[in-house]
mmCIF file of N, CA and C in Angstrom:
data_model
loop_
_atom_site.group_PDB
_atom_site.id
_atom_site.type_symbol
_atom_site.label_atom_id
_atom_site.label_comp_id
_atom_site.label_asym_id
_atom_site.label_seq_id
_atom_site.Cartn_x
_atom_site.Cartn_y
_atom_site.Cartn_z
ATOM 1 N N ARG A 1 5.047 9.025 -7.908
ATOM 2 C CA ARG A 1 5.514 8.402 -9.094
ATOM 3 C C ARG A 1 6.797 7.660 -8.784
ATOM 4 N N LEU A 2 7.724 8.253 -8.039
ATOM 5 C CA LEU A 2 8.900 7.609 -7.666
ATOM 6 C C LEU A 2 8.688 6.291 -7.010
ATOM 7 N N GLY A 3 7.771 6.196 -6.062
ATOM 8 C CA GLY A 3 7.495 4.970 -5.346
ATOM 9 C C GLY A 3 7.044 3.856 -6.309
ATOM 10 N N LEU A 4 6.226 4.208 -7.270
ATOM 11 C CA LEU A 4 5.765 3.283 -8.241
ATOM 12 C C LEU A 4 7.010 2.771 -9.117
ATOM 13 N N ASP A 5 7.851 3.639 -9.473
ATOM 14 C CA ASP A 5 9.038 3.286 -10.227
ATOM 15 C C ASP A 5 9.950 2.317 -9.426
ATOM 16 N N ILE A 6 10.116 2.628 -8.202
ATOM 17 C CA ILE A 6 10.944 1.743 -7.340
ATOM 18 C C ILE A 6 10.271 0.433 -7.102
ATOM 19 N N ALA A 7 9.027 0.382 -6.974
ATOM 20 C CA ALA A 7 8.261 -0.910 -6.816
ATOM 21 C C ALA A 7 8.497 -1.780 -8.109
ATOM 22 N N ARG A 8 8.385 -1.110 -9.247
ATOM 23 C CA ARG A 8 8.542 -1.822 -10.544
ATOM 24 C C ARG A 8 9.984 -2.369 -10.731
ATOM 25 N N ARG A 9 10.884 -1.627 -10.212
ATOM 26 C CA ARG A 9 12.305 -2.056 -10.356
ATOM 27 C C ARG A 9 12.728 -3.083 -9.223
ATOM 28 N N GLU A 10 12.293 -2.822 -8.067
ATOM 29 C CA GLU A 10 12.759 -3.660 -6.864
ATOM 30 C C GLU A 10 11.878 -4.811 -6.485
ATOM 31 N N HIS A 11 10.563 -4.835 -6.829
ATOM 32 C CA HIS A 11 9.619 -5.830 -6.551
ATOM 33 C C HIS A 11 9.694 -6.121 -5.038
ATOM 34 N N PRO A 12 9.331 -5.166 -4.143
ATOM 35 C CA PRO A 12 9.323 -5.375 -2.706
ATOM 36 C C PRO A 12 8.303 -6.394 -2.300
ATOM 37 N N GLU A 13 8.492 -6.897 -1.132
ATOM 38 C CA GLU A 13 7.482 -7.864 -0.569
ATOM 39 C C GLU A 13 6.223 -7.138 -0.185
ATOM 40 N N VAL A 14 6.312 -5.945 0.259
ATOM 41 C CA VAL A 14 5.142 -5.121 0.756
ATOM 42 C C VAL A 14 5.428 -3.697 0.427
ATOM 43 N N VAL A 15 4.364 -2.964 0.086
ATOM 44 C CA VAL A 15 4.412 -1.529 -0.185
ATOM 45 C C VAL A 15 3.587 -0.857 0.932
ATOM 46 N N VAL A 16 4.140 0.237 1.493
ATOM 47 C CA VAL A 16 3.449 1.115 2.394
ATOM 48 C C VAL A 16 3.349 2.508 1.694
ATOM 49 N N SER A 17 2.178 3.013 1.663
ATOM 50 C CA SER A 17 1.921 4.280 1.047
ATOM 51 C C SER A 17 0.889 5.136 1.779
ATOM 52 N N ASP A 18 1.174 6.456 1.740
ATOM 53 C CA ASP A 18 0.201 7.339 2.173
ATOM 54 C C ASP A 18 -0.925 7.560 1.135
ATOM 55 N N ILE A 19 -2.018 8.148 1.519
ATOM 56 C CA ILE A 19 -3.053 8.461 0.590
ATOM 57 C C ILE A 19 -2.895 9.820 0.035
ATOM 58 N N LYS A 20 -2.684 10.814 0.833
ATOM 59 C CA LYS A 20 -2.517 12.169 0.388
ATOM 60 C C LYS A 20 -1.073 12.482 0.116
ATOM 61 N N MET A 21 -0.804 12.461 -1.141
ATOM 62 C CA MET A 21 0.689 12.796 -1.619
ATOM 63 C C MET A 21 0.540 13.813 -2.745
ATOM 64 N N PRO A 22 1.670 14.528 -2.929
ATOM 65 C CA PRO A 22 1.682 15.389 -4.062
ATOM 66 C C PRO A 22 1.811 14.764 -5.376
ATOM 67 N N GLY A 23 1.304 15.283 -6.403
ATOM 68 C CA GLY A 23 1.444 14.673 -7.764
ATOM 69 C C GLY A 23 0.527 13.526 -8.035
ATOM 70 N N MET A 24 0.707 12.470 -7.375
ATOM 71 C CA MET A 24 -0.157 11.262 -7.536
ATOM 72 C C MET A 24 -0.668 10.820 -6.132
ATOM 73 N N ASP A 25 -2.015 10.828 -5.876
ATOM 74 C CA ASP A 25 -2.440 10.407 -4.626
ATOM 75 C C ASP A 25 -2.345 8.820 -4.462
ATOM 76 N N GLY A 26 -2.531 8.375 -3.239
ATOM 77 C CA GLY A 26 -2.502 6.988 -3.036
ATOM 78 C C GLY A 26 -3.428 6.122 -3.761
ATOM 79 N N TYR A 27 -4.588 6.595 -4.103
ATOM 80 C CA TYR A 27 -5.579 5.833 -4.848
ATOM 81 C C TYR A 27 -5.094 5.578 -6.224
ATOM 82 N N GLU A 28 -4.494 6.668 -6.913
ATOM 83 C CA GLU A 28 -3.937 6.430 -8.240
ATOM 84 C C GLU A 28 -2.714 5.563 -8.188
ATOM 85 N N PHE A 29 -1.894 5.694 -7.123
ATOM 86 C CA PHE A 29 -0.697 4.918 -6.931
ATOM 87 C C PHE A 29 -1.082 3.397 -6.984
ATOM 88 N N VAL A 30 -2.060 3.059 -6.028
ATOM 89 C CA VAL A 30 -2.396 1.700 -5.940
ATOM 90 C C VAL A 30 -3.093 1.166 -7.192
ATOM 91 N N LYS A 31 -3.867 1.991 -7.815
ATOM 92 C CA LYS A 31 -4.449 1.585 -9.056
ATOM 93 C C LYS A 31 -3.398 1.137 -10.096
ATOM 94 N N GLN A 32 -2.460 2.049 -10.243
ATOM 95 C CA GLN A 32 -1.327 1.777 -11.134
ATOM 96 C C GLN A 32 -0.520 0.549 -10.745
ATOM 97 N N LEU A 33 -0.289 0.384 -9.486
ATOM 98 C CA LEU A 33 0.386 -0.767 -8.964
ATOM 99 C C LEU A 33 -0.358 -2.086 -9.385
ATOM 100 N N ARG A 34 -1.700 -2.055 -9.163
ATOM 101 C CA ARG A 34 -2.515 -3.282 -9.508
ATOM 102 C C ARG A 34 -2.576 -3.431 -11.049
ATOM 103 N N GLN A 35 -2.303 -2.550 -11.868
ATOM 104 C CA GLN A 35 -2.330 -2.649 -13.272
ATOM 105 C C GLN A 35 -0.962 -3.075 -13.843
ATOM 106 N N THR A 36 0.047 -3.183 -13.065
ATOM 107 C CA THR A 36 1.396 -3.622 -13.556
ATOM 108 C C THR A 36 1.571 -5.036 -13.254
ATOM 109 N N PRO A 37 1.556 -5.870 -14.278
ATOM 110 C CA PRO A 37 1.619 -7.354 -14.101
ATOM 111 C C PRO A 37 2.650 -7.900 -13.133
ATOM 112 N N GLU A 38 3.804 -7.400 -13.216
ATOM 113 C CA GLU A 38 4.959 -7.916 -12.400
ATOM 114 C C GLU A 38 4.866 -7.592 -10.974
ATOM 115 N N ILE A 39 4.031 -6.597 -10.603
ATOM 116 C CA ILE A 39 3.906 -6.242 -9.129
ATOM 117 C C ILE A 39 2.455 -6.123 -8.675
ATOM 118 N N GLU A 40 1.536 -6.580 -9.491
ATOM 119 C CA GLU A 40 0.094 -6.367 -9.150
ATOM 120 C C GLU A 40 -0.355 -7.164 -7.924
ATOM 121 N N ARG A 41 0.364 -8.117 -7.453
ATOM 122 C CA ARG A 41 -0.001 -8.896 -6.301
ATOM 123 C C ARG A 41 0.731 -8.575 -5.079
ATOM 124 N N ILE A 42 1.605 -7.557 -5.074
ATOM 125 C CA ILE A 42 2.390 -7.108 -3.913
ATOM 126 C C ILE A 42 1.348 -6.489 -2.862
ATOM 127 N N PRO A 43 1.377 -6.989 -1.613
ATOM 128 C CA PRO A 43 0.519 -6.476 -0.609
ATOM 129 C C PRO A 43 0.808 -4.943 -0.477
ATOM 130 N N ALA A 44 -0.281 -4.162 -0.280
ATOM 131 C CA ALA A 44 -0.066 -2.653 -0.111
ATOM 132 C C ALA A 44 -0.815 -2.208 1.082
ATOM 133 N N ILE A 45 -0.137 -1.417 1.881
ATOM 134 C CA ILE A 45 -0.714 -0.891 3.084
ATOM 135 C C ILE A 45 -0.946 0.607 2.917
ATOM 136 N N ALA A 46 -2.123 1.065 3.158
ATOM 137 C CA ALA A 46 -2.491 2.544 3.160
ATOM 138 C C ALA A 46 -2.154 3.001 4.613
ATOM 139 N N LEU A 47 -1.212 3.858 4.744
ATOM 140 C CA LEU A 47 -0.837 4.442 6.073
ATOM 141 C C LEU A 47 -1.219 5.913 5.962
ATOM 142 N N THR A 48 -2.296 6.258 6.606
ATOM 143 C CA THR A 48 -2.911 7.525 6.386
ATOM 144 C C THR A 48 -3.545 8.205 7.637
ATOM 145 N N GLY A 49 -3.788 9.400 7.520
ATOM 146 C CA GLY A 49 -4.555 10.175 8.565
ATOM 147 C C GLY A 49 -6.051 10.058 8.351
ATOM 148 N N PHE A 50 -6.466 9.573 7.241
ATOM 149 C CA PHE A 50 -7.889 9.412 6.997
ATOM 150 C C PHE A 50 -8.321 8.058 7.563
ATOM 151 N N GLY A 51 -9.081 8.183 8.696
ATOM 152 C CA GLY A 51 -9.496 6.995 9.372
ATOM 153 C C GLY A 51 -10.974 6.643 9.605
ATOM 154 N N MET A 52 -11.824 7.425 8.953
ATOM 155 C CA MET A 52 -13.246 7.146 9.046
ATOM 156 C C MET A 52 -13.597 5.861 8.337
ATOM 157 N N ALA A 53 -14.680 5.209 8.626
ATOM 158 C CA ALA A 53 -15.074 3.991 8.014
ATOM 159 C C ALA A 53 -15.115 4.081 6.589
ATOM 160 N N GLN A 54 -15.616 5.167 6.034
ATOM 161 C CA GLN A 54 -15.694 5.343 4.487
ATOM 162 C C GLN A 54 -14.266 5.413 3.945
ATOM 163 N N ASP A 55 -13.293 5.999 4.734
ATOM 164 C CA ASP A 55 -11.917 6.067 4.262
ATOM 165 C C ASP A 55 -11.276 4.718 4.138
ATOM 166 N N VAL A 56 -11.483 3.936 5.131
ATOM 167 C CA VAL A 56 -11.041 2.600 5.125
ATOM 168 C C VAL A 56 -11.537 1.846 4.001
ATOM 169 N N GLN A 57 -12.885 1.848 3.870
ATOM 170 C CA GLN A 57 -13.497 1.150 2.670
ATOM 171 C C GLN A 57 -12.965 1.667 1.331
ATOM 172 N N LYS A 58 -12.863 2.933 1.201
ATOM 173 C CA LYS A 58 -12.317 3.485 -0.056
ATOM 174 C C LYS A 58 -10.867 2.996 -0.382
ATOM 175 N N ALA A 59 -10.051 2.956 0.605
ATOM 176 C CA ALA A 59 -8.649 2.440 0.419
ATOM 177 C C ALA A 59 -8.658 0.998 -0.019
ATOM 178 N N LEU A 60 -9.524 0.172 0.681
ATOM 179 C CA LEU A 60 -9.493 -1.259 0.419
ATOM 180 C C LEU A 60 -10.189 -1.499 -0.952
ATOM 181 N N SER A 61 -11.131 -0.756 -1.305
ATOM 182 C CA SER A 61 -11.846 -0.849 -2.599
ATOM 183 C C SER A 61 -10.840 -0.437 -3.774
ATOM 184 N N ALA A 62 -9.978 0.553 -3.416
ATOM 185 C CA ALA A 62 -9.038 0.960 -4.492
ATOM 186 C C ALA A 62 -7.987 -0.027 -4.793
ATOM 187 N N GLY A 63 -7.728 -0.950 -3.861
ATOM 188 C CA GLY A 63 -6.764 -1.956 -4.199
ATOM 189 C C GLY A 63 -5.786 -2.183 -2.997
ATOM 190 N N TYR A 64 -5.846 -1.396 -1.978
ATOM 191 C CA TYR A 64 -4.951 -1.702 -0.784
ATOM 192 C C TYR A 64 -5.314 -2.980 -0.112
ATOM 193 N N THR A 65 -4.439 -3.654 0.438
ATOM 194 C CA THR A 65 -4.570 -4.924 1.150
ATOM 195 C C THR A 65 -4.979 -4.555 2.589
ATOM 196 N N ALA A 66 -4.475 -3.491 3.115
ATOM 197 C CA ALA A 66 -4.714 -3.115 4.527
ATOM 198 C C ALA A 66 -4.747 -1.656 4.706
ATOM 199 N N HIS A 67 -5.335 -1.163 5.704
ATOM 200 C CA HIS A 67 -5.438 0.305 6.094
ATOM 201 C C HIS A 67 -5.052 0.484 7.421
ATOM 202 N N VAL A 68 -4.010 1.359 7.725
ATOM 203 C CA VAL A 68 -3.584 1.733 9.067
ATOM 204 C C VAL A 68 -3.675 3.261 9.129
ATOM 205 N N CYS A 69 -4.230 3.647 10.286
ATOM 206 C CA CYS A 69 -4.460 5.071 10.542
ATOM 207 C C CYS A 69 -3.281 5.664 11.343
ATOM 208 N N LYS A 70 -2.741 6.889 11.002
ATOM 209 C CA LYS A 70 -1.793 7.587 11.623
ATOM 210 C C LYS A 70 -2.417 8.205 12.945
ATOM 211 N N PRO A 71 -1.669 8.398 14.010
ATOM 212 C CA PRO A 71 -0.357 7.861 14.206
ATOM 213 C C PRO A 71 -0.475 6.326 14.498
ATOM 214 N N VAL A 72 0.559 5.602 14.178
ATOM 215 C CA VAL A 72 0.586 4.149 14.313
ATOM 216 C C VAL A 72 1.720 3.747 15.192
ATOM 217 N N GLU A 73 1.540 2.814 16.018
ATOM 218 C CA GLU A 73 2.594 2.158 16.848
ATOM 219 C C GLU A 73 3.530 1.411 15.929
ATOM 220 N N ILE A 74 4.749 1.622 15.915
ATOM 221 C CA ILE A 74 5.713 1.027 15.021
ATOM 222 C C ILE A 74 5.675 -0.494 15.086
ATOM 223 N N GLU A 75 5.410 -1.013 16.250
ATOM 224 C CA GLU A 75 5.349 -2.466 16.468
ATOM 225 C C GLU A 75 4.114 -2.967 15.725
ATOM 226 N N GLN A 76 3.026 -2.276 15.698
ATOM 227 C CA GLN A 76 1.817 -2.718 15.051
ATOM 228 C C GLN A 76 2.094 -2.683 13.534
ATOM 229 N N LEU A 77 2.665 -1.686 12.970
ATOM 230 C CA LEU A 77 2.984 -1.567 11.625
ATOM 231 C C LEU A 77 3.991 -2.758 11.186
ATOM 232 N N ALA A 78 4.997 -2.947 11.977
ATOM 233 C CA ALA A 78 5.978 -3.951 11.690
ATOM 234 C C ALA A 78 5.331 -5.304 11.642
ATOM 235 N N ALA A 79 4.476 -5.578 12.656
ATOM 236 C CA ALA A 79 3.757 -6.932 12.643
ATOM 237 C C ALA A 79 2.927 -7.057 11.424
ATOM 238 N N LEU A 80 2.189 -6.031 10.996
ATOM 239 C CA LEU A 80 1.371 -6.233 9.774
ATOM 240 C C LEU A 80 2.259 -6.441 8.561
ATOM 241 N N ILE A 81 3.341 -5.704 8.408
ATOM 242 C CA ILE A 81 4.257 -5.844 7.312
ATOM 243 C C ILE A 81 4.781 -7.326 7.345
ATOM 244 N N ARG A 82 5.183 -7.842 8.431
ATOM 245 C CA ARG A 82 5.724 -9.188 8.544
ATOM 246 C C ARG A 82 4.646 -10.259 8.076
ATOM 247 N N ARG A 83 3.380 -9.995 8.536
ATOM 248 C CA ARG A 83 2.262 -10.845 8.274
ATOM 249 C C ARG A 83 1.994 -10.900 6.772
ATOM 250 N N LEU A 84 1.964 -9.743 6.179
ATOM 251 C CA LEU A 84 1.674 -9.605 4.670
ATOM 252 C C LEU A 84 2.787 -10.119 3.909
ATOM 253 N N ALA A 85 4.014 -9.889 4.406
ATOM 254 C CA ALA A 85 5.211 -10.317 3.598
ATOM 255 C C ALA A 85 5.321 -11.901 3.564
ATOM 256 N N THR A 86 4.763 -12.530 4.600
ATOM 257 C CA THR A 86 4.896 -14.009 4.654
ATOM 258 C C THR A 86 3.561 -14.659 4.275
ATOM 259 N N ALA A 87 2.569 -13.991 3.967
ATOM 260 C CA ALA A 87 1.287 -14.586 3.694
ATOM 261 C C ALA A 87 1.295 -15.548 2.440
ATOM 262 N N ASP A 88 1.933 -15.152 1.423
ATOM 263 C CA ASP A 88 2.109 -15.984 0.213
ATOM 264 C C ASP A 88 3.036 -17.203 0.441
ATOM 265 N N LYS A 89 3.921 -17.078 1.419
ATOM 266 C CA LYS A 89 4.919 -18.155 1.587
ATOM 267 C C LYS A 89 4.508 -19.248 2.496
ATOM 268 N N ASN A 90 3.231 -19.122 3.136
ATOM 269 C CA ASN A 90 2.791 -20.178 4.047
ATOM 270 C C ASN A 90 1.771 -21.036 3.279
#
């Protein structure tokens, strides 16, 4: 819930979220993100330990822009964040 409140207040260029979280899971998080007009188009990355094909599809279908499985190389994640952050600007 805190992440959603921060996104609503700060309007980040990209959101990175886990799927398995206490209180509100990542699917509910991204659903609410997509239902909030001022932040609905922010790219969202699911960074998760769930990496089966059906997990990737479920995350993308839920509203995530991209799916990255843990553990992730920081350079790979940084490159994806840069790409998504600049996608609307090109």
